[in-house]
mmCIF file of C-alpha atoms in Angstrom:
data_model
loop_
_atom_site.group_PDB
_atom_site.id
_atom_site.type_symbol
_atom_site.label_atom_id
_atom_site.label_comp_id
_atom_site.label_asym_id
_atom_site.label_seq_id
_atom_site.Cartn_x
_atom_site.Cartn_y
_atom_site.Cartn_z
ATOM 1 C CA MET R 22 58.249 -6.341 -17.623
ATOM 2 C CA PRO R 23 57.857 -10.148 -16.602
ATOM 3 C CA ALA R 24 57.795 -10.984 -20.429
ATOM 4 C CA LYS R 25 61.173 -9.380 -20.835
ATOM 5 C CA ARG R 26 62.782 -11.129 -17.690
ATOM 6 C CA ILE R 27 61.444 -14.555 -19.045
ATOM 7 C CA ILE R 28 63.066 -13.900 -22.367
ATOM 8 C CA LEU R 29 66.169 -13.059 -20.919
ATOM 9 C CA LEU R 30 65.994 -15.858 -18.603
ATOM 10 C CA THR R 31 65.501 -18.263 -21.597
ATOM 11 C CA ILE R 32 68.009 -16.675 -23.453
ATOM 12 C CA PHE R 33 70.709 -17.027 -20.503
ATOM 13 C CA SER R 34 69.546 -20.734 -19.971
ATOM 14 C CA VAL R 35 70.174 -21.511 -23.603
ATOM 15 C CA LEU R 36 73.550 -20.004 -23.661
ATOM 16 C CA LEU R 37 74.315 -21.474 -20.118
ATOM 17 C CA ILE R 38 73.285 -24.937 -21.689
ATOM 18 C CA LYS R 39 75.495 -24.506 -24.782
ATOM 19 C CA CYS R 40 78.560 -23.303 -22.725
ATOM 20 C CA THR R 41 78.323 -26.223 -20.255
ATOM 21 C CA SER R 42 77.497 -28.917 -22.818
ATOM 22 C CA SER R 43 81.100 -28.744 -24.269
ATOM 23 C CA LEU R 44 82.617 -29.440 -21.070
ATOM 24 C CA THR R 45 81.888 -33.168 -20.958
ATOM 25 C CA SER R 46 82.137 -35.841 -23.214
ATOM 26 C CA ILE R 47 79.435 -38.221 -24.206
ATOM 27 C CA TYR R 48 81.557 -41.202 -22.919
ATOM 28 C CA SER R 49 82.539 -41.339 -19.320
ATOM 29 C CA PHE R 50 86.061 -41.154 -17.680
ATOM 30 C CA ASP R 51 85.693 -43.886 -15.239
ATOM 31 C CA HIS R 52 87.587 -46.930 -16.875
ATOM 32 C CA PRO R 53 89.941 -48.234 -14.285
ATOM 33 C CA LEU R 54 93.537 -47.692 -14.995
ATOM 34 C CA SER R 55 96.453 -49.435 -13.508
ATOM 35 C CA ASN R 56 99.452 -47.691 -11.824
ATOM 36 C CA GLU R 57 101.821 -48.687 -14.731
ATOM 37 C CA ARG R 58 102.591 -46.078 -17.168
ATOM 38 C CA ALA R 59 103.193 -46.276 -20.797
ATOM 39 C CA TYR R 60 105.730 -43.682 -22.416
ATOM 40 C CA SER R 61 106.016 -42.759 -25.836
ATOM 41 C CA THR R 62 109.354 -43.436 -27.826
ATOM 42 C CA LEU R 63 108.490 -40.550 -30.346
ATOM 43 C CA SER R 64 107.432 -37.727 -28.028
ATOM 44 C CA ASN R 65 107.204 -36.561 -24.550
ATOM 45 C CA ILE R 66 103.711 -38.075 -23.909
ATOM 46 C CA SER R 67 102.781 -40.690 -21.433
ATOM 47 C CA VAL R 68 99.724 -42.127 -19.882
ATOM 48 C CA ARG R 69 98.661 -44.799 -17.180
ATOM 49 C CA ILE R 70 97.840 -48.264 -18.919
ATOM 50 C CA PRO R 71 94.041 -49.264 -18.677
ATOM 51 C CA ASP R 72 93.278 -52.392 -16.723
ATOM 52 C CA GLY R 73 93.192 -55.362 -19.214
ATOM 53 C CA TRP R 74 95.481 -53.584 -21.855
ATOM 54 C CA TYR R 75 99.208 -53.571 -22.617
ATOM 55 C CA GLN R 76 101.609 -51.275 -24.655
ATOM 56 C CA VAL R 77 103.066 -52.596 -27.745
ATOM 57 C CA GLU R 78 105.884 -51.066 -29.932
ATOM 58 C CA ASP R 79 105.344 -50.024 -33.489
ATOM 59 C CA ASN R 80 108.431 -52.073 -34.981
ATOM 60 C CA GLU R 81 107.296 -51.864 -38.517
ATOM 61 C CA TYR R 82 106.986 -48.273 -39.484
ATOM 62 C CA GLY R 83 107.943 -46.388 -36.201
ATOM 63 C CA THR R 84 105.299 -43.793 -36.665
ATOM 64 C CA ILE R 85 103.030 -44.414 -33.726
ATOM 65 C CA SER R 86 103.989 -42.414 -30.582
ATOM 66 C CA LEU R 87 102.269 -44.844 -28.167
ATOM 67 C CA TRP R 88 100.390 -47.923 -28.857
ATOM 68 C CA LEU R 89 98.062 -49.742 -26.407
ATOM 69 C CA VAL R 90 96.068 -53.178 -27.196
ATOM 70 C CA LYS R 91 93.314 -54.840 -25.190
ATOM 71 C CA ASP R 92 94.166 -58.057 -23.691
ATOM 72 C CA ASP R 93 91.868 -59.979 -25.773
ATOM 73 C CA LEU R 94 93.066 -58.308 -29.051
ATOM 74 C CA SER R 95 89.535 -56.829 -29.729
ATOM 75 C CA ALA R 96 90.562 -53.051 -29.485
ATOM 76 C CA SER R 97 93.489 -50.708 -29.711
ATOM 77 C CA LEU R 98 94.602 -47.037 -28.855
ATOM 78 C CA THR R 99 97.228 -45.265 -30.533
ATOM 79 C CA PHE R 100 98.689 -41.810 -29.921
ATOM 80 C CA ASN R 101 99.962 -40.198 -33.272
ATOM 81 C CA VAL R 102 101.747 -36.685 -33.585
ATOM 82 C CA ILE R 103 99.875 -34.534 -35.895
ATOM 83 C CA ASN R 104 102.474 -32.567 -37.915
ATOM 84 C CA VAL R 105 101.178 -28.931 -38.184
ATOM 85 C CA ASP R 106 102.176 -26.188 -40.779
ATOM 86 C CA GLU R 107 103.244 -23.108 -38.769
ATOM 87 C CA THR R 108 100.735 -20.868 -40.732
ATOM 88 C CA ILE R 109 97.869 -22.809 -39.018
ATOM 89 C CA LEU R 110 99.384 -21.759 -35.723
ATOM 90 C CA LYS R 111 100.109 -18.066 -36.588
ATOM 91 C CA GLU R 112 96.576 -17.171 -38.433
ATOM 92 C CA ASN R 113 94.408 -17.681 -35.553
ATOM 93 C CA PRO R 114 96.029 -19.582 -32.335
ATOM 94 C CA ASP R 115 92.993 -19.719 -30.651
ATOM 95 C CA ASP R 116 91.223 -21.716 -33.369
ATOM 96 C CA ALA R 117 94.186 -23.972 -34.201
ATOM 97 C CA LEU R 118 92.810 -27.020 -32.526
ATOM 98 C CA SER R 119 89.520 -26.716 -34.394
ATOM 99 C CA ARG R 120 91.490 -26.246 -37.647
ATOM 100 C CA VAL R 121 93.585 -29.325 -37.107
ATOM 101 C CA SER R 122 90.674 -31.352 -36.246
ATOM 102 C CA GLU R 123 89.054 -30.343 -39.650
ATOM 103 C CA TYR R 124 92.236 -31.151 -41.440
ATOM 104 C CA ASN R 125 92.504 -34.424 -39.864
ATOM 105 C CA LYS R 126 88.971 -35.273 -40.835
ATOM 106 C CA ILE R 127 89.804 -34.309 -44.386
ATOM 107 C CA PHE R 128 92.457 -36.986 -44.520
ATOM 108 C CA VAL R 129 90.116 -39.646 -43.227
ATOM 109 C CA LYS R 130 87.490 -38.745 -46.047
ATOM 110 C CA ALA R 131 90.207 -38.912 -48.702
ATOM 111 C CA LYS R 132 91.835 -42.169 -47.278
ATOM 112 C CA LEU R 133 88.268 -43.946 -47.085
ATOM 113 C CA GLY R 134 87.138 -42.466 -50.679
ATOM 114 C CA LYS R 135 83.709 -43.752 -51.763
ATOM 115 C CA SER R 136 83.475 -46.041 -48.744
ATOM 116 C CA PHE R 137 83.275 -42.988 -46.533
ATOM 117 C CA ALA R 138 79.824 -42.970 -44.637
ATOM 118 C CA GLY R 139 80.183 -39.760 -42.614
ATOM 119 C CA PHE R 140 81.228 -38.709 -39.231
ATOM 120 C CA SER R 141 79.167 -39.260 -35.937
ATOM 121 C CA ASN R 142 79.201 -38.127 -32.551
ATOM 122 C CA GLU R 143 81.271 -35.213 -33.175
ATOM 123 C CA GLU R 144 82.118 -33.236 -29.926
ATOM 124 C CA LYS R 145 84.175 -30.630 -28.193
ATOM 125 C CA PHE R 146 84.946 -31.281 -24.474
ATOM 126 C CA GLU R 147 87.302 -30.106 -21.899
ATOM 127 C CA LEU R 148 89.207 -32.048 -19.390
ATOM 128 C CA ASN R 149 91.746 -30.531 -16.671
ATOM 129 C CA GLY R 150 91.645 -27.397 -18.500
ATOM 130 C CA LYS R 151 92.303 -28.556 -21.790
ATOM 131 C CA ASP R 152 90.220 -28.781 -24.929
ATOM 132 C CA PHE R 153 89.509 -31.928 -26.991
ATOM 133 C CA ILE R 154 87.739 -32.408 -30.168
ATOM 134 C CA SER R 155 86.479 -35.888 -31.103
ATOM 135 C CA TYR R 156 84.616 -37.586 -34.041
ATOM 136 C CA GLN R 157 83.628 -41.056 -34.904
ATOM 137 C CA TYR R 158 83.370 -43.089 -38.043
ATOM 138 C CA THR R 159 83.723 -46.730 -39.624
ATOM 139 C CA ASN R 160 86.693 -47.665 -41.827
ATOM 140 C CA ASN R 161 86.813 -49.852 -44.902
ATOM 141 C CA GLU R 162 86.690 -53.086 -42.621
ATOM 142 C CA ASN R 163 83.623 -51.901 -40.653
ATOM 143 C CA GLN R 164 85.571 -51.219 -37.597
ATOM 144 C CA TYR R 165 84.377 -48.447 -35.226
ATOM 145 C CA ILE R 166 86.884 -45.781 -34.810
ATOM 146 C CA ARG R 167 86.886 -42.486 -32.498
ATOM 147 C CA VAL R 168 89.580 -40.058 -32.964
ATOM 148 C CA VAL R 169 90.139 -37.468 -30.238
ATOM 149 C CA VAL R 170 92.543 -34.509 -31.341
ATOM 150 C CA PHE R 171 94.232 -32.306 -28.715
ATOM 151 C CA ARG R 172 97.099 -30.116 -28.061
ATOM 152 C CA TYR R 173 99.618 -31.255 -25.479
ATOM 153 C CA LYS R 174 103.311 -29.503 -24.725
ATOM 154 C CA GLU R 175 103.122 -27.572 -28.041
ATOM 155 C CA LYS R 176 102.329 -30.470 -30.270
ATOM 156 C CA PHE R 177 99.041 -31.741 -31.532
ATOM 157 C CA TYR R 178 98.122 -35.364 -31.303
ATOM 158 C CA GLU R 179 95.379 -37.692 -32.430
ATOM 159 C CA LEU R 180 94.403 -40.643 -30.044
ATOM 160 C CA VAL R 181 92.708 -43.088 -32.093
ATOM 161 C CA ALA R 182 90.495 -46.067 -30.629
ATOM 162 C CA VAL R 183 89.561 -48.752 -32.738
ATOM 163 C CA SER R 184 86.848 -51.044 -31.379
ATOM 164 C CA GLY R 185 86.669 -53.847 -33.659
ATOM 165 C CA ASN R 186 83.775 -54.977 -35.798
ATOM 166 C CA GLN R 187 81.104 -54.037 -33.543
ATOM 167 C CA PHE R 188 80.581 -50.929 -31.461
ATOM 168 C CA ILE R 189 81.974 -51.331 -27.896
ATOM 169 C CA LYS R 190 81.219 -48.262 -25.757
ATOM 170 C CA GLU R 191 83.765 -49.465 -23.241
ATOM 171 C CA VAL R 192 86.611 -48.792 -25.673
ATOM 172 C CA PHE R 193 85.762 -45.116 -26.113
ATOM 173 C CA GLU R 194 85.166 -44.809 -22.289
ATOM 174 C CA THR R 195 88.748 -46.364 -21.924
ATOM 175 C CA GLN R 196 90.041 -43.831 -24.553
ATOM 176 C CA ASN R 197 88.721 -40.899 -22.439
ATOM 177 C CA SER R 198 89.967 -42.384 -18.961
ATOM 178 C CA ILE R 199 93.531 -42.350 -20.243
ATOM 179 C CA LEU R 200 93.244 -38.822 -21.157
ATOM 180 C CA THR R 201 92.934 -38.200 -17.550
ATOM 181 C CA SER R 202 96.480 -39.610 -16.814
ATOM 182 C CA LEU R 203 98.159 -37.592 -19.766
ATOM 183 C CA GLU R 204 101.749 -36.508 -18.607
#
């Protein structure tokens, strides 16, 4: 009988660890945010602007929903709407975020072609009752990029952080922090 309890306890512990590991991100959510809000011109999304950052507008193409740039120009954060085919939503609505994220990754691979070196730090985490999926890669210019895919007010978005030519953990923590202020 004690052996069965130990096995059950072990299985329960493994399941508990797996379930809770997806609740938090590998990056913190505590980068200071200002009280000033940035509002999208293309969608109904807004966030608090991080300390040391400012909002810019995409005048050339008008495709970026919301664009924030670090004061020293070493990093940027962009919100982009992901246009989704209705069949993705109808097939299995509970799995739509995962499928949108996978399609998003396919586009990254195609864009980078032979220079694609793989994804890293892939994770699924939860914040304020909402699910997020993120992954990292480097682009053709050796910039560190982290993408967070999420659903908000019936639309899918990607929040892309570009950290320049050196890995800067603070940029990805800032990315997570602004997600806490999503409105």
